[in-house]
PDB file of C-alpha atoms in Angstrom:
ATOM      1  CA  MET A   1     240.539 256.872  73.675  1.00 87.00           C
ATOM      2  CA  LYS A   2     241.706 258.152  77.046  1.00 87.00           C
ATOM      3  CA  LEU A   3     243.114 255.210  79.174  1.00 89.00           C
ATOM      4  CA  TYR A   4     244.495 257.310  82.079  1.00 91.00           C
ATOM      5  CA  SER A   5     243.866 260.459  84.074  1.00 91.00           C
ATOM      6  CA  ASP A   6     245.616 263.702  83.654  1.00 89.00           C
ATOM      7  CA  PHE A   7     246.309 263.771  87.341  1.00 90.00           C
ATOM      8  CA  ALA A   8     249.499 262.217  88.377  1.00 90.00           C
ATOM      9  CA  ALA A   9     248.126 260.553  91.646  1.00 91.00           C
ATOM     10  CA  GLN A  10     245.208 259.009  90.031  1.00 91.00           C
ATOM     11  CA  ARG A  11     247.294 258.068  86.925  1.00 92.00           C
ATOM     12  CA  VAL A  12     249.954 256.343  89.284  1.00 95.00           C
ATOM     13  CA  ARG A  13     246.906 254.433  90.921  1.00 94.00           C
ATOM     14  CA  GLN A  14     245.449 253.274  87.687  1.00 94.00           C
ATOM     15  CA  MET A  15     248.861 252.065  86.244  1.00 95.00           C
ATOM     16  CA  THR A  16     249.686 250.210  89.543  1.00 96.00           C
ATOM     17  CA  ALA A  17     246.149 248.585  89.520  1.00 95.00           C
ATOM     18  CA  ASP A  18     246.732 247.673  85.769  1.00 95.00           C
ATOM     19  CA  VAL A  19     250.022 245.984  86.429  1.00 96.00           C
ATOM     20  CA  ILE A  20     248.683 244.114  89.597  1.00 96.00           C
ATOM     21  CA  ALA A  21     245.781 242.960  87.638  1.00 96.00           C
ATOM     22  CA  LEU A  22     247.699 241.664  84.693  1.00 95.00           C
ATOM     23  CA  ALA A  23     250.189 240.003  87.070  1.00 96.00           C
ATOM     24  CA  LEU A  24     247.456 238.239  88.827  1.00 96.00           C
ATOM     25  CA  ILE A  25     246.004 237.033  85.463  1.00 96.00           C
ATOM     26  CA  THR A  26     249.214 235.821  84.421  1.00 96.00           C
ATOM     27  CA  VAL A  27     249.824 233.931  87.646  1.00 96.00           C
ATOM     28  CA  SER A  28     246.392 232.406  87.412  1.00 96.00           C
ATOM     29  CA  ILE A  29     246.869 231.212  83.934  1.00 96.00           C
ATOM     30  CA  ALA A  30     250.293 229.795  84.968  1.00 96.00           C
ATOM     31  CA  THR A  31     248.671 227.998  87.995  1.00 96.00           C
ATOM     32  CA  GLY A  32     245.989 226.502  85.861  1.00 95.00           C
ATOM     33  CA  ILE A  33     248.512 225.184  83.447  1.00 95.00           C
ATOM     34  CA  ILE A  34     250.593 223.637  86.296  1.00 96.00           C
ATOM     35  CA  VAL A  35     247.358 222.010  87.805  1.00 95.00           C
ATOM     36  CA  PHE A  36     246.279 220.632  84.307  1.00 95.00           C
ATOM     37  CA  SER A  37     249.842 219.218  83.744  1.00 93.00           C
ATOM     38  CA  THR A  38     250.107 217.564  87.306  1.00 93.00           C
ATOM     39  CA  VAL A  39     246.578 216.124  87.154  1.00 93.00           C
ATOM     40  CA  ASN A  40     247.184 214.960  83.410  1.00 91.00           C
ATOM     41  CA  GLN A  41     250.253 212.835  84.773  1.00 91.00           C
ATOM     42  CA  LEU A  42     247.686 210.617  86.190  1.00 88.00           C
ATOM     43  CA  ALA A  43     246.837 209.533  82.769  1.00 88.00           C
ATOM     44  CA  GLN A  44     250.293 207.509  82.496  1.00 89.00           C
ATOM     45  CA  PHE A  45     248.609 204.744  84.471  1.00 86.00           C
ATOM     46  CA  GLY A  46     245.955 204.567  81.620  1.00 85.00           C
ATOM     47  CA  VAL A  47     248.756 204.625  78.939  1.00 85.00           C
ATOM     48  CA  GLN A  48     250.618 201.738  80.573  1.00 88.00           C
ATOM     49  CA  MET A  49     247.217 199.818  80.828  1.00 87.00           C
ATOM     50  CA  GLN A  50     246.420 200.452  77.234  1.00 86.00           C
ATOM     51  CA  ASN A  51     249.955 199.528  76.234  1.00 86.00           C
ATOM     52  CA  ALA A  52     249.767 196.297  78.295  1.00 84.00           C
ATOM     53  CA  GLY A  53     246.294 195.402  76.742  1.00 82.00           C
ATOM     54  CA  THR A  54     247.573 196.020  73.200  1.00 85.00           C
ATOM     55  CA  ASP A  55     250.681 194.062  73.929  1.00 84.00           C
ATOM     56  CA  PHE A  56     248.713 191.280  75.401  1.00 80.00           C
ATOM     57  CA  ARG A  57     246.156 191.186  72.617  1.00 81.00           C
ATOM     58  CA  THR A  58     249.013 191.079  70.164  1.00 82.00           C
ATOM     59  CA  SER A  59     250.812 188.239  71.962  1.00 79.00           C
ATOM     60  CA  MET A  60     247.751 186.028  72.237  1.00 77.00           C
ATOM     61  CA  THR A  61     246.735 186.585  68.668  1.00 76.00           C
ATOM     62  CA  ASP A  62     250.176 185.703  67.494  1.00 74.00           C
ATOM     63  CA  VAL A  63     250.228 182.472  69.609  1.00 70.00           C
ATOM     64  CA  GLY A  64     246.760 181.602  68.561  1.00 69.00           C
ATOM     65  CA  ASP A  65     247.578 181.990  64.811  1.00 68.00           C
ATOM     66  CA  ARG A  66     250.740 179.768  65.306  1.00 70.00           C
ATOM     67  CA  LEU A  67     248.926 177.253  67.282  1.00 64.00           C
ATOM     68  CA  GLY A  68     245.872 177.453  64.669  1.00 63.00           C
ATOM     69  CA  GLY A  69     248.371 176.117  62.012  1.00 60.00           C
ATOM     70  CA  VAL A  70     248.988 172.877  63.853  1.00 62.00           C
ATOM     71  CA  PRO A  71     247.235 169.930  61.892  1.00 61.00           C
ATOM     72  CA  LEU A  72     244.100 168.256  63.370  1.00 57.00           C
ATOM     73  CA  ILE A  73     244.241 170.114  66.897  1.00 62.00           C
ATOM     74  CA  GLY A  74     244.981 173.700  65.774  1.00 55.00           C
ATOM     75  CA  GLU A  75     241.517 175.125  65.810  1.00 64.00           C
ATOM     76  CA  GLY A  76     240.759 173.738  69.395  1.00 63.00           C
ATOM     77  CA  ILE A  77     243.973 175.023  70.809  1.00 68.00           C
ATOM     78  CA  SER A  78     243.727 178.378  69.256  1.00 63.00           C
ATOM     79  CA  ALA A  79     240.326 179.179  70.665  1.00 68.00           C
ATOM     80  CA  PRO A  80     241.439 180.029  74.286  1.00 71.00           C
ATOM     81  CA  PHE A  81     244.072 182.346  72.861  1.00 67.00           C
ATOM     82  CA  ASP A  82     241.548 184.260  70.688  1.00 69.00           C
ATOM     83  CA  THR A  83     239.283 184.691  73.917  1.00 74.00           C
ATOM     84  CA  ALA A  84     242.310 185.833  75.883  1.00 72.00           C
ATOM     85  CA  SER A  85     242.944 188.391  72.895  1.00 74.00           C
ATOM     86  CA  SER A  86     239.580 189.858  73.362  1.00 78.00           C
ATOM     87  CA  ALA A  87     240.559 190.417  77.130  1.00 78.00           C
ATOM     88  CA  GLY A  88     243.615 192.417  75.819  1.00 78.00           C
ATOM     89  CA  ASN A  89     241.053 194.592  73.913  1.00 81.00           C
ATOM     90  CA  THR A  90     239.116 195.269  77.051  1.00 84.00           C
ATOM     91  CA  LEU A  91     242.268 196.040  79.139  1.00 82.00           C
ATOM     92  CA  ALA A  92     243.329 198.515  76.206  1.00 83.00           C
ATOM     93  CA  ALA A  93     239.906 199.989  76.113  1.00 86.00           C
ATOM     94  CA  ALA A  94     239.837 200.533  79.890  1.00 87.00           C
ATOM     95  CA  GLY A  95     243.189 202.147  79.764  1.00 87.00           C
ATOM     96  CA  GLN A  96     241.967 204.648  77.004  1.00 89.00           C
ATOM     97  CA  THR A  97     238.795 205.273  79.029  1.00 91.00           C
ATOM     98  CA  GLN A  98     241.026 206.231  82.029  1.00 90.00           C
ATOM     99  CA  GLN A  99     243.131 208.550  79.972  1.00 90.00           C
ATOM    100  CA  ASP A 100     239.939 210.192  78.598  1.00 92.00           C
ATOM    101  CA  LEU A 101     238.546 210.717  82.153  1.00 93.00           C
ATOM    102  CA  VAL A 102     241.894 211.972  83.593  1.00 92.00           C
ATOM    103  CA  LEU A 103     242.101 214.558  80.669  1.00 92.00           C
ATOM    104  CA  GLN A 104     238.621 215.703  81.215  1.00 94.00           C
ATOM    105  CA  ALA A 105     239.360 216.099  85.068  1.00 93.00           C
ATOM    106  CA  ALA A 106     242.683 217.944  84.163  1.00 94.00           C
ATOM    107  CA  ILE A 107     241.063 220.400  81.849  1.00 94.00           C
ATOM    108  CA  ALA A 108     238.156 221.161  84.252  1.00 95.00           C
ATOM    109  CA  LEU A 109     240.463 221.792  87.392  1.00 94.00           C
ATOM    110  CA  GLY A 110     243.094 223.683  85.218  1.00 94.00           C
ATOM    111  CA  VAL A 111     240.289 226.019  83.845  1.00 95.00           C
ATOM    112  CA  GLY A 112     238.644 226.294  87.314  1.00 93.00           C
ATOM    113  CA  VAL A 113     241.767 227.146  89.172  1.00 94.00           C
ATOM    114  CA  ALA A 114     242.564 229.712  86.464  1.00 95.00           C
ATOM    115  CA  ALA A 115     239.146 231.142  85.721  1.00 95.00           C
ATOM    116  CA  LEU A 116     237.890 232.039  89.270  1.00 94.00           C
ATOM    117  CA  PRO A 117     240.840 234.356  90.255  1.00 93.00           C
ATOM    118  CA  ILE A 118     240.585 235.878  86.662  1.00 95.00           C
ATOM    119  CA  LEU A 119     236.970 236.329  86.932  1.00 95.00           C
ATOM    120  CA  ILE A 120     237.296 238.264  90.107  1.00 94.00           C
ATOM    121  CA  VAL A 121     240.112 240.380  88.887  1.00 94.00           C
ATOM    122  CA  LEU A 122     237.995 241.395  85.828  1.00 92.00           C
ATOM    123  CA  LEU A 123     235.057 242.171  88.167  1.00 93.00           C
ATOM    124  CA  VAL A 124     237.142 244.280  90.611  1.00 94.00           C
ATOM    125  CA  TRP A 125     239.521 245.953  88.015  1.00 94.00           C
ATOM    126  CA  LEU A 126     238.350 245.794  84.467  1.00 93.00           C
ATOM    127  CA  ILE A 127     234.740 246.975  84.915  1.00 93.00           C
ATOM    128  CA  PRO A 128     235.778 250.228  86.790  1.00 92.00           C
ATOM    129  CA  ARG A 129     238.688 250.675  84.283  1.00 94.00           C
ATOM    130  CA  LEU A 130     236.362 250.425  81.306  1.00 94.00           C
ATOM    131  CA  ARG A 131     233.937 252.798  83.021  1.00 92.00           C
ATOM    132  CA  PHE A 132     236.565 255.288  83.509  1.00 92.00           C
ATOM    133  CA  ILE A 133     237.869 255.109  80.055  1.00 93.00           C
ATOM    134  CA  SER A 134     234.485 255.451  78.648  1.00 92.00           C
ATOM    135  CA  ARG A 135     233.529 258.486  80.663  1.00 89.00           C
ATOM    136  CA  ALA A 136     236.917 260.217  80.142  1.00 90.00           C
ATOM    137  CA  THR A 137     236.789 259.537  76.391  1.00 91.00           C
ATOM    138  CA  ARG A 138     233.194 260.814  75.956  1.00 88.00           C
ATOM    139  CA  THR A 139     233.913 263.939  78.066  1.00 87.00           C
ATOM    140  CA  ARG A 140     236.929 264.601  76.196  1.00 88.00           C
ATOM    141  CA  ALA A 141     235.186 264.531  72.822  1.00 87.00           C
ATOM    142  CA  LEU A 142     232.444 266.666  74.270  1.00 84.00           C
ATOM    143  CA  LEU A 143     234.804 269.353  75.372  1.00 85.00           C
ATOM    144  CA  ARG A 144     236.440 269.208  71.956  1.00 86.00           C
ATOM    145  CA  ALA A 145     232.979 269.789  70.483  1.00 86.00           C
ATOM    146  CA  GLY A 146     232.415 272.861  72.682  1.00 82.00           C
ATOM    147  CA  LEU A 147     230.805 271.601  75.974  1.00 80.00           C
ATOM    148  CA  THR A 148     230.404 274.546  78.106  1.00 82.00           C
ATOM    149  CA  THR A 149     231.096 275.262  81.844  1.00 85.00           C
ATOM    150  CA  ASP A 150     227.333 275.471  82.343  1.00 85.00           C
ATOM    151  CA  LEU A 151     226.766 272.011  81.006  1.00 85.00           C
ATOM    152  CA  LEU A 152     229.799 270.593  82.950  1.00 86.00           C
ATOM    153  CA  ALA A 153     228.383 272.109  86.084  1.00 86.00           C
ATOM    154  CA  LEU A 154     225.040 270.497  85.521  1.00 86.00           C
ATOM    155  CA  ARG A 155     226.704 267.102  85.005  1.00 86.00           C
ATOM    156  CA  ALA A 156     228.603 267.560  88.151  1.00 86.00           C
ATOM    157  CA  LEU A 157     225.163 268.198  89.904  1.00 88.00           C
ATOM    158  CA  THR A 158     223.770 265.046  88.505  1.00 87.00           C
ATOM    159  CA  HIS A 159     226.942 262.653  88.860  1.00 85.00           C
ATOM    160  CA  GLN A 160     228.680 263.725  92.016  1.00 85.00           C
ATOM    161  CA  ASN A 161     228.292 262.905  95.566  1.00 83.00           C
ATOM    162  CA  VAL A 162     226.005 265.293  97.611  1.00 86.00           C
ATOM    163  CA  ARG A 163     228.585 265.994 100.183  1.00 88.00           C
ATOM    164  CA  THR A 164     231.096 266.814  97.722  1.00 86.00           C
ATOM    165  CA  ILE A 165     228.707 269.250  95.889  1.00 86.00           C
ATOM    166  CA  ALA A 166     227.911 270.639  99.369  1.00 86.00           C
ATOM    167  CA  LYS A 167     231.597 271.693  99.749  1.00 86.00           C
ATOM    168  CA  VAL A 168     231.403 273.669  96.641  1.00 85.00           C
ATOM    169  CA  ASP A 169     228.297 275.545  97.783  1.00 84.00           C
ATOM    170  CA  ALA A 170     225.737 274.742 100.396  1.00 85.00           C
ATOM    171  CA  ASP A 171     222.963 275.586  97.750  1.00 86.00           C
ATOM    172  CA  ALA A 172     224.827 274.773  94.780  1.00 85.00           C
ATOM    173  CA  VAL A 173     221.694 274.123  92.517  1.00 87.00           C
ATOM    174  CA  SER A 174     220.470 277.651  93.351  1.00 87.00           C
ATOM    175  CA  ALA A 175     223.957 278.875  92.473  1.00 85.00           C
ATOM    176  CA  TRP A 176     223.899 277.175  89.141  1.00 85.00           C
ATOM    177  CA  ARG A 177     220.339 278.460  88.361  1.00 88.00           C
ATOM    178  CA  ARG A 178     221.270 281.945  88.809  1.00 88.00           C
ATOM    179  CA  GLY A 179     224.686 281.472  86.784  1.00 87.00           C
ATOM    180  CA  ASP A 180     227.157 282.071  89.489  1.00 87.00           C
ATOM    181  CA  PRO A 181     230.355 281.806  87.613  1.00 88.00           C
ATOM    182  CA  ALA A 182     232.682 280.967  90.612  1.00 89.00           C
ATOM    183  CA  VAL A 183     230.342 277.992  91.690  1.00 87.00           C
ATOM    184  CA  MET A 184     229.860 276.827  88.025  1.00 87.00           C
ATOM    185  CA  GLN A 185     233.564 276.842  87.489  1.00 88.00           C
ATOM    186  CA  ARG A 186     234.194 274.785  90.680  1.00 89.00           C
ATOM    187  CA  LEU A 187     231.341 272.258  89.818  1.00 89.00           C
ATOM    188  CA  ALA A 188     232.932 272.079  86.285  1.00 88.00           C
ATOM    189  CA  GLY A 189     236.262 271.310  87.728  1.00 87.00           C
ATOM    190  CA  LEU A 190     234.651 268.906  90.020  1.00 88.00           C
ATOM    191  CA  GLU A 191     233.118 266.842  86.942  1.00 86.00           C
ATOM    192  CA  LEU A 192     236.407 267.151  84.896  1.00 89.00           C
ATOM    193  CA  ARG A 193     238.435 265.765  87.919  1.00 88.00           C
ATOM    194  CA  SER A 194     236.162 262.869  88.460  1.00 86.00           C
ATOM    195  CA  VAL A 195     236.842 261.613  84.961  1.00 87.00           C
ATOM    196  CA  GLY A 196     240.461 262.452  85.050  1.00 89.00           C
ATOM    197  CA  ILE A 197     240.659 265.471  82.687  1.00 87.00           C
ATOM    198  CA  ARG A 198     242.533 268.607  83.820  1.00 83.00           C
ATOM    199  CA  ALA A 199     240.648 271.797  83.296  1.00 72.00           C
ATOM    200  CA  ARG A 200     242.353 274.002  80.691  1.00 65.00           C
TER     201      ARG A 200
END
């Protein structure tokens, strides 16, 4: 696999782009984590609500149990405390629901804040890098397998910009057909340079 160009200027650009892209991805992930942590702090209110509900339920249940043991009037006195105990359950359940909602919001915001910049970086940086790696690796393998100057020149005619080809020869296709060695060499060099391979 060929990751970088043989040409120093292009290689430096590729390495710089890689470092910048990785730094942006790291910053995006860190920002997403910070946003998640910040939003998730709002769940503390739900924790307090749940704890208060649980404590209230326990207290009311304990009082009801104690008063329920009083002879003759115990059952009648404990009934309101049992009702109040269920209110504590409701408060605890509301606290848990608030925590769940805050957690979902924190995850959504954290992922959203991290994912959008990462997606942009991947589209702008990774796709061209993968395309370069694929073309350079394939061309190098073809060269090792005996790819000729003639075929490289033909690839240049099909892949390169028309203006770039015209700088080599005004009628490069005719020059290729008649096998002009100088034009074919320059076209082959053009193709190799575009995939980051130095002609040997």
